[in-house]
Coordinates of C-alpha atoms and ligand atoms in Angstrom, one line a residue:
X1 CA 15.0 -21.1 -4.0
X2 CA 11.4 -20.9 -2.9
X3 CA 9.6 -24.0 -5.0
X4 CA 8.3 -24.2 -8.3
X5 CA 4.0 -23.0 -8.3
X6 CA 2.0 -26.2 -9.5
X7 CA 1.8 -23.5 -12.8
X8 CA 5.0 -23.3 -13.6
X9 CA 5.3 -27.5 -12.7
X10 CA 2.8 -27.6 -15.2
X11 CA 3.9 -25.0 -18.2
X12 CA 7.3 -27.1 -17.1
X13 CA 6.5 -30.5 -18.1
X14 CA 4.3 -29.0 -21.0
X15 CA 7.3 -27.5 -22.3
X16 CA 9.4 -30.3 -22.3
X17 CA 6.9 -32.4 -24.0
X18 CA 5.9 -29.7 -26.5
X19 CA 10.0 -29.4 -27.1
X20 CA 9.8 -33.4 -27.5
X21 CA 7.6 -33.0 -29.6
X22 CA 8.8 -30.6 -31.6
X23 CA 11.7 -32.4 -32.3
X24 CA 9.8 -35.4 -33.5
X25 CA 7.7 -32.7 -36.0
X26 CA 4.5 -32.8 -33.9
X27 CA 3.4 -29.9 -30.6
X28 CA 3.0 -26.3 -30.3
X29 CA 5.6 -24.2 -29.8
X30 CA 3.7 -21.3 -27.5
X31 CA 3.4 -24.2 -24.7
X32 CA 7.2 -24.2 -24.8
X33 CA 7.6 -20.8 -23.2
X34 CA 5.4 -21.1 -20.5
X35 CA 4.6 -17.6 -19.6
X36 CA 1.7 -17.6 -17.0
X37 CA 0.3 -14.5 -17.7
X38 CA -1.2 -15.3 -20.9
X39 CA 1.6 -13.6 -23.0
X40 CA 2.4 -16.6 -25.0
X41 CA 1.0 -19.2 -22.2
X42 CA -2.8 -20.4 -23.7
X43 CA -4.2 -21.2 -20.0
X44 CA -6.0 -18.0 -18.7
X45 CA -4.3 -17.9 -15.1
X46 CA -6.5 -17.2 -11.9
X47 CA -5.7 -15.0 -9.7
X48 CA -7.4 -14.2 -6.5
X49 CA -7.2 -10.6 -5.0
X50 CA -7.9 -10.9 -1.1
X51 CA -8.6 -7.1 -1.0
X52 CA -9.4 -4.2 1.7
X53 CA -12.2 -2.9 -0.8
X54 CA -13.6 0.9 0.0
X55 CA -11.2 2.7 2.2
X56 CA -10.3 5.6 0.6
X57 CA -8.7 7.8 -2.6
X58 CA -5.6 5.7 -2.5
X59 CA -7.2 2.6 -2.0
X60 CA -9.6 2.9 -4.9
X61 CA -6.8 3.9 -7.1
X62 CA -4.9 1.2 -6.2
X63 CA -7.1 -1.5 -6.5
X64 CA -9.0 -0.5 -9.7
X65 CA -5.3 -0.1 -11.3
X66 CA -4.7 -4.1 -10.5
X67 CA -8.2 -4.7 -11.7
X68 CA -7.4 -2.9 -14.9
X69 CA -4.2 -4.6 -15.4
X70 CA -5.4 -8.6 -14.8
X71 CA -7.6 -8.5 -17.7
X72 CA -8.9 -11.3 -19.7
X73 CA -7.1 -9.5 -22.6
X74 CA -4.0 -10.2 -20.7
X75 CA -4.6 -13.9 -20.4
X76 CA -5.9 -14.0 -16.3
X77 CA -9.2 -14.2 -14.6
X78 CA -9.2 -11.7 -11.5
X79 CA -11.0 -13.1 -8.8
X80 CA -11.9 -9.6 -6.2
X81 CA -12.8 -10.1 -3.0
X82 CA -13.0 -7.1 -0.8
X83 CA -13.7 -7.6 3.0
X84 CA -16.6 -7.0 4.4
X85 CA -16.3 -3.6 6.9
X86 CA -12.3 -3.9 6.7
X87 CA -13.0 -7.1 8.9
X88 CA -10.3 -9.5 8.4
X89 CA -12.4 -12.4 9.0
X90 CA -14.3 -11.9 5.7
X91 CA -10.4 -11.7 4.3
X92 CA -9.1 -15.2 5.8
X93 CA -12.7 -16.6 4.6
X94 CA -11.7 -15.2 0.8
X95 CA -8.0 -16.3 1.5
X96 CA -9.4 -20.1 2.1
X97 CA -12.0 -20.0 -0.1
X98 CA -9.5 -19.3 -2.8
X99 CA -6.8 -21.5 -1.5
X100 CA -9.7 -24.4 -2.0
X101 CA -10.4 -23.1 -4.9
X102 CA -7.1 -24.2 -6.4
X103 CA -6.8 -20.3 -7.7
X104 CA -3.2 -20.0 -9.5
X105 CA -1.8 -16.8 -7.5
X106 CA -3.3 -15.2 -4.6
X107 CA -3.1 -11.3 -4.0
X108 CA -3.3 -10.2 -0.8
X109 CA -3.2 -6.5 1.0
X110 CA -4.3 -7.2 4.3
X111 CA -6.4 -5.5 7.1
X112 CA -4.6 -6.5 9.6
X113 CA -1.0 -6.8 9.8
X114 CA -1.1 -9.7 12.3
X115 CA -2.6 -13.5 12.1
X116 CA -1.6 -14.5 8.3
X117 CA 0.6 -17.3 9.7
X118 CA -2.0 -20.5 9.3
X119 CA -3.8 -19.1 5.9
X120 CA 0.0 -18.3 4.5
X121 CA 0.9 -22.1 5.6
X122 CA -2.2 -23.6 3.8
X123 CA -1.7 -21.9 0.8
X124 CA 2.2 -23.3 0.6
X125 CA 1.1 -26.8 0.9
X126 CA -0.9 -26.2 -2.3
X127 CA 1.9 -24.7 -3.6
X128 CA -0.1 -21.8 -4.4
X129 CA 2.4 -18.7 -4.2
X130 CA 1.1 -15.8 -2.4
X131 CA 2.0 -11.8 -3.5
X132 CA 1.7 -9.3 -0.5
X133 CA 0.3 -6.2 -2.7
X134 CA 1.2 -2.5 -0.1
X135 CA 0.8 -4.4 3.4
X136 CA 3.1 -6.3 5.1
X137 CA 2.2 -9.0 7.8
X138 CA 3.2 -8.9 11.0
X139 CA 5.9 -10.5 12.0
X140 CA 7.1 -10.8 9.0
X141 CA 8.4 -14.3 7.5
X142 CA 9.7 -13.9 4.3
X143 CA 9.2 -17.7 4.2
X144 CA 5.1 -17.5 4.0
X145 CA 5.2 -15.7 0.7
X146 CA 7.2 -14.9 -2.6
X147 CA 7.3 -10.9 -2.5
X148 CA 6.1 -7.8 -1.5
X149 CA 4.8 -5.5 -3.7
X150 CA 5.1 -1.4 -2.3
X151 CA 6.2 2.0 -2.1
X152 CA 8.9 1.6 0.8
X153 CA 6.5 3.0 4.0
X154 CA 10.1 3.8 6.0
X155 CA 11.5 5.6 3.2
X156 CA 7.9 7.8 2.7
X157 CA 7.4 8.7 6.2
X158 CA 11.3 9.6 6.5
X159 CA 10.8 11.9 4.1
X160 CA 8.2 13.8 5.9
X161 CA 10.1 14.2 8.9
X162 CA 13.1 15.6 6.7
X163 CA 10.4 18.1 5.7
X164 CA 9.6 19.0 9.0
X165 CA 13.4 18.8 10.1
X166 CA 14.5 21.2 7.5
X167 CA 10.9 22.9 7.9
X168 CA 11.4 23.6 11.4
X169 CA 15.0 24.5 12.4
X170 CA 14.0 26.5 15.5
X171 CA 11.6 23.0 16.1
X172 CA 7.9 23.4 17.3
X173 CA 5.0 20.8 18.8
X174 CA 3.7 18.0 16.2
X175 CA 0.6 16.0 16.2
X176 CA 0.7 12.1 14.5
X177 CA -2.7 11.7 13.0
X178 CA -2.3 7.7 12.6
X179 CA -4.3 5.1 10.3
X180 CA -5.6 1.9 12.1
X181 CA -3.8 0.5 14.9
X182 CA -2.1 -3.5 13.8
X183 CA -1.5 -2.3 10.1
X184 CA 1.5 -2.9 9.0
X185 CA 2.3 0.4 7.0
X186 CA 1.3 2.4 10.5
X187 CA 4.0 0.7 11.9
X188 CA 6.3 1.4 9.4
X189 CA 5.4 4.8 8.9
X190 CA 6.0 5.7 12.5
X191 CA 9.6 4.0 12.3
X192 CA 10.6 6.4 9.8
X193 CA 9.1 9.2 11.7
X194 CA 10.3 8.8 14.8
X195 CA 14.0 7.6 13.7
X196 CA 14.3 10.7 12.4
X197 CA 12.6 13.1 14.1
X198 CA 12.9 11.3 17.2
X199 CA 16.8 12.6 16.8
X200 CA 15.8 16.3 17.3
X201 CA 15.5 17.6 20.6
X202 CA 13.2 20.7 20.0
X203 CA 10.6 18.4 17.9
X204 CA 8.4 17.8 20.5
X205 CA 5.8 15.1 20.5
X206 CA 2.7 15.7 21.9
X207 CA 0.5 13.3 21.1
X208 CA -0.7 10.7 18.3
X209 CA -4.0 9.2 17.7
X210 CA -5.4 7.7 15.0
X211 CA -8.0 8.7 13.0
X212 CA -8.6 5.5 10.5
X213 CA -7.8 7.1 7.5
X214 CA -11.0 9.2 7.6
X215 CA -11.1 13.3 7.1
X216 CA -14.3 13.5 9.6
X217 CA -12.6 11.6 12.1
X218 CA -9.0 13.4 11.8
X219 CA -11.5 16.6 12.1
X220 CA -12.7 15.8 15.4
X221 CA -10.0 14.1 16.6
X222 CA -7.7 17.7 16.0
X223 CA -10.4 19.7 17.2
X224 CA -9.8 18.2 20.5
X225 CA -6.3 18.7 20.3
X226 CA -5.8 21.6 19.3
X227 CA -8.3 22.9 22.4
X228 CA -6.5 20.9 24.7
X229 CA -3.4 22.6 23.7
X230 CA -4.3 26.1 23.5
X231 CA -3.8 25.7 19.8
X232 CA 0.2 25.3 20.5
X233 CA 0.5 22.7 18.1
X234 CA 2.7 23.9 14.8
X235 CA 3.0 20.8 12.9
X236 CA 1.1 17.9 11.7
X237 CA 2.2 13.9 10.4
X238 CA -0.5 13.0 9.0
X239 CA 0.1 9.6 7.9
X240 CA -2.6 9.5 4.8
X241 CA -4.1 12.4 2.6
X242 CA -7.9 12.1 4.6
X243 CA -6.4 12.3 7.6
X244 CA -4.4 15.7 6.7
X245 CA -7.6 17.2 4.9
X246 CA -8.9 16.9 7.9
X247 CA -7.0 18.7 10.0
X248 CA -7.0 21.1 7.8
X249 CA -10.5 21.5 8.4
X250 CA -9.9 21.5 12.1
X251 CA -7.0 24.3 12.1
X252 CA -9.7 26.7 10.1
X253 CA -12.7 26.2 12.5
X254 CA -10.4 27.0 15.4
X255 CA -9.4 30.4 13.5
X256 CA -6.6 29.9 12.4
X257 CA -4.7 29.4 9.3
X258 CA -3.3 26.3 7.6
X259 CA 0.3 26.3 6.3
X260 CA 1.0 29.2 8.1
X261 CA -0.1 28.6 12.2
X262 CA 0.0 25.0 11.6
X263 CA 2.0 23.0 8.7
X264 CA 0.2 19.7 8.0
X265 CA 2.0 17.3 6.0
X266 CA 0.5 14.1 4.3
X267 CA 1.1 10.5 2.5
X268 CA -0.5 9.3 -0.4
X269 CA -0.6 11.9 -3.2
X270 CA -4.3 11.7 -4.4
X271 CA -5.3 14.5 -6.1
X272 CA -7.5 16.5 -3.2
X273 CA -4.0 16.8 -1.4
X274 CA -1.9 18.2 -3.9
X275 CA -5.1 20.4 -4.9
X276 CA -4.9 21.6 -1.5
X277 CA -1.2 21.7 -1.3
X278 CA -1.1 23.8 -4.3
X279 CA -3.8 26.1 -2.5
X280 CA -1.0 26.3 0.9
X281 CA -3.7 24.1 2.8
X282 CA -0.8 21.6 2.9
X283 CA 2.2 22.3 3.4
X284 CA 4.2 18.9 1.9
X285 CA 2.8 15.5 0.4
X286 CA 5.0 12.2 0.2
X287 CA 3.2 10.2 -2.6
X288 CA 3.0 6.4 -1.9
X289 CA 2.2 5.3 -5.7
X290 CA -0.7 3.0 -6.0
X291 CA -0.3 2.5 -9.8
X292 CA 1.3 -0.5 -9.9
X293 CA -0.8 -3.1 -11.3
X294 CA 1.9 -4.0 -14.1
X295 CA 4.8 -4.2 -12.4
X296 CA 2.5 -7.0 -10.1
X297 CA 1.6 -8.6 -13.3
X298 CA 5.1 -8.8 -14.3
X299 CA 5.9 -10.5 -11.4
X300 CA 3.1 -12.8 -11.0
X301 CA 4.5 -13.8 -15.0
X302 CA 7.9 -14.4 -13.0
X303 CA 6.5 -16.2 -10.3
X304 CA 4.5 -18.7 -12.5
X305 CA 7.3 -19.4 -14.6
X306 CA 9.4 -20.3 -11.4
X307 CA 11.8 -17.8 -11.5
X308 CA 13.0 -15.9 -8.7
X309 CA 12.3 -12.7 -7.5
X310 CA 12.9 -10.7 -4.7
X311 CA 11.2 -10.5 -0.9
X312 CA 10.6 -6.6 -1.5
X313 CA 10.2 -4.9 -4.7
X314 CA 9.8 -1.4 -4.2
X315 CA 7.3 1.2 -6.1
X316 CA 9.3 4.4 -6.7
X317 CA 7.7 7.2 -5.1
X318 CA 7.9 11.1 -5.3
X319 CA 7.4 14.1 -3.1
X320 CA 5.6 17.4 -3.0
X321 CA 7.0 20.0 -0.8
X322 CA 5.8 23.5 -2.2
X323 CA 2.6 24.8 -4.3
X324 CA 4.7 25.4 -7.3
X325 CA 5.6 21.3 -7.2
X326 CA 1.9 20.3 -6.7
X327 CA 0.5 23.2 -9.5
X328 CA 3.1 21.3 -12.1
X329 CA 2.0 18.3 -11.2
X330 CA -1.8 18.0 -10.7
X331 CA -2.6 18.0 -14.6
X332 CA -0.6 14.8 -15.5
X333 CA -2.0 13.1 -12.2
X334 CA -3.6 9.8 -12.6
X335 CA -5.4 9.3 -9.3
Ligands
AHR1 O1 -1.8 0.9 3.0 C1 -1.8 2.1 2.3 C2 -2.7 3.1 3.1 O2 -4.0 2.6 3.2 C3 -2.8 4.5 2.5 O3 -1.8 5.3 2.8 C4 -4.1 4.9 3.0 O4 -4.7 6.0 2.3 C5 -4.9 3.6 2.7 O5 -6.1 3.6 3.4

């Protein structure tokens, strides 16, 4: 049983003396439910969002959906602090600041999977619970926070390399187009790969780099690759929507012809990449779902209320493996 927030202490021992007095005719009766997301709670609850800030499609989608969601409306005042240049520095300095702050909740999706361990610490003796929103930390102690909230990265990438499993019976060279070395989800994301395709003999890696998430960089970095390999190189994990756009871009300057001399296959699901799976420039798409700024305020609500929840909760996910599928999908897409 992780221990009560100072919140919930304090909605507790409101409760109790609202349901004292209650009985004796006097006190409200919305203290006595002590929700701490403002649903029936009458303290606006603070929460501060330690966040990556600019990075991408995904990125944008998911953090405007959790600034959307903690509205004043909803009873909370969202604190946003997005590091400066991806530097995690600037995050710890937010993390602290907020910590001092005396902030009800902290949000955090770090930029770096490892080094959480001291901030993490000093936010639990200020009983301050902490919510991991899509990254993990590194290693990672279930103790220094309540919950993570994610699409399950292991699950997503194993689903690509069924695609290219099933894609690919007679096998074929792959490229791994990574994000940002000491993130957590690249680590997870190559698990999933690699225990599965790692099991097939005539999948044969030849190479990974990353590219940090960005199309220009995936460009250049394929370019190369695909030079240095006489253009032998029949499929591409690309392990976010950029990245595969931009080897893409690479497989047509070299001459030849996405989705048909070299299958590229991406996470994320913005829009530009089932838009270009539904044109056969990809050739499969594992969403990892961003939108899910209420099921985070739901559990924050849980959390301040001192309730338990689990270490993981896991945002369902869906995948895209033909144009058809992305064509039927793109006009109910939200990001
Ligand atoms: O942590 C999620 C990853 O970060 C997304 O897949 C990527 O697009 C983003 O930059």
């Amino acid at each position: 049983m992780r221990s009560i927030p100072r919140v919930a202490r304090a909605f507790a021992v409101t409760g109790a003396l609202a349901l004292g007095l209650a009985a004796c005719g006097g006190g409200d009766d919305d203290t006595a439910s002590g929700d701490g997301g403002g649903e029936g709670g009458d303290e606006i609850v603070t929460v501060g969002f330690v966040a990556v800030g600019p990075e991408g499609g995904w990125r944008q989608a998911n953090e405007a959906n959790v600034q959307d969601t903690f509205t004043e409306e909803a009873g909370f005042e969202l604190k946003y602090a997005p590091a400066t240049n991806l530097d995690q520095r600037s995050q710890i300095d937010a993390f602290t600041s907020f910590v001092d702050e005396g902030v009800d909740v902290i949000l955090l999706s770090a930029t770096e999977g490892a080094g959480w361990e001291d901030s993490l610490r000093r936010a639990q003796e200020a009983e301050i619970p902490v919510i991991l929103v899509d990254r993990g930390i590194e290693p990672d102690d279930t103790s220094l926070y309540v919950t993570r909230i994610a699409p399950d990265n292991y699950e997503v990438s194993t689903s690509v390399a069924e695609w290219a499993v099933s894609a690919f019976p007679d096998g074929g060279n792959y490229f791994v187009l990574e994000g940002p070395a000491g993130v957590s989800v690249v680590n997870e994301r190559n698990r999933g790969w690699d225990d599965t395709v790692g099991a097939v003999p005539n999948l044969v890696k030849v190479g990974a780099q990353t590219a940090n998430w960005s199309t220009e960089e995936a460009k250049s970095v394929f370019e190369t690759v695909l030079r240095a390999n006489n253009n032998d190189i029949q499929i591409v994990f690309a392990q976010n929507d950029e990245m595969g756009l931009g080897a893409a871009i690479a497989v047509e300057e070299a001459g030849l012809t996405p989705g048909v001399d070299v299958q590229i296959a991406t996470i994320d699901g913005t829009k530009p990449a089932l838009e270009a799976l539904a044109e056969g420039r990809l050739s499969f798409v594992a969403e990892y779902n961003p939108l899910f700024g209420e099921t985070l305020l739901e559990v924050v609500d849980k959390v301040l209320n001192g309730e338990e929840v689990e270490p993981y909760i896991v945002v369902p996910s869906e995948t895209f493996d033909s144009p058809e599928a992305a064509a039927a999908a793109l006009p109910d897409r939200k990001y």
